[in-house]
Amino acid sequence: MNIRDISKETGFSIDTIRYYEKMELIENVERSESGYRIFSDEDLKRFLFIKKAKKIGFTLNDIRELLTLRIETDQPCEPVHELARGKLKIVEEKLNELTRIKKVLKELIDQCSPDKSTDSCPILRVLEN
C-alpha cells in the first residue's frame, strides 16, 4: 500500500502518517526504487492500533509503550493495566473539573437575565473579580 492508501484506510492525513513514521511509531517502512513508501498490512494494523488508542485518550508516548508491549507477547499485562489505570484517573479528574465548571455556569446563567445591562451582569462581575 502507498501512503494515500493508508491515509484512506485510517483517516489520517499524509502529514500525520509521515509524522508517526518520524516519531518511530511505524518502523522500517519499505521504499520503492523511486523512494515512495510501501506500507505492509502489519503497518496498517499499527496505524489502526494508534487510531484506536488515541480515541480513548492515550498520548503518543503511551502508544509507543503500548506498541512495544504488544510486540513482547510473553510479558505480563501489568504495564498495560497501569497505563490504562493512569489514563482513567486523568479522565475522572477531568470529568470532576467539567462537572464543577458546569455547576458554576448553570448558577451564573440562572442569576443572569438577558435583558439586564452588561454593567449589572453577574457573569461579567464574576469574571472581573
Steps between C-alpha positions, in 0.01 A plus 500: 500500500618852434458796732170606339355152553599509867352848529167382356492188720582680825365851450841642592639777285813430300688744723385310810616172348842650430511643851423161658775346293739776609399438863583132440149377574522332162839344438697370204263613228615361169568732210458449129791559265367851445487565877127467561389340825355151473292406803420142600182357650684499834566873461128553439422305818742724693335815363156370597636410846631856534165643390303295752746577781479873424119485506502376857748763610845348486785736411754420231752411771244264657433351158871445436518306827182305419637408158819374661300294748285369216810360329630337820217247520648286778513787752245559780214738426569706814665799319202525264265481797692776680495726194125453464442565872706818480302615198172425681613709798570796269158460334327489839682817610396676180139387547499636855638832376243515219219421745619787723515737200153392389359573847656847511377585151146385580496713815625804310250449219218469754607831658527678169214646304555566129318834529738634769769746403858383494593719799276284720577169335595242766706298253719799415531593869625153591751509217625844606552406866 
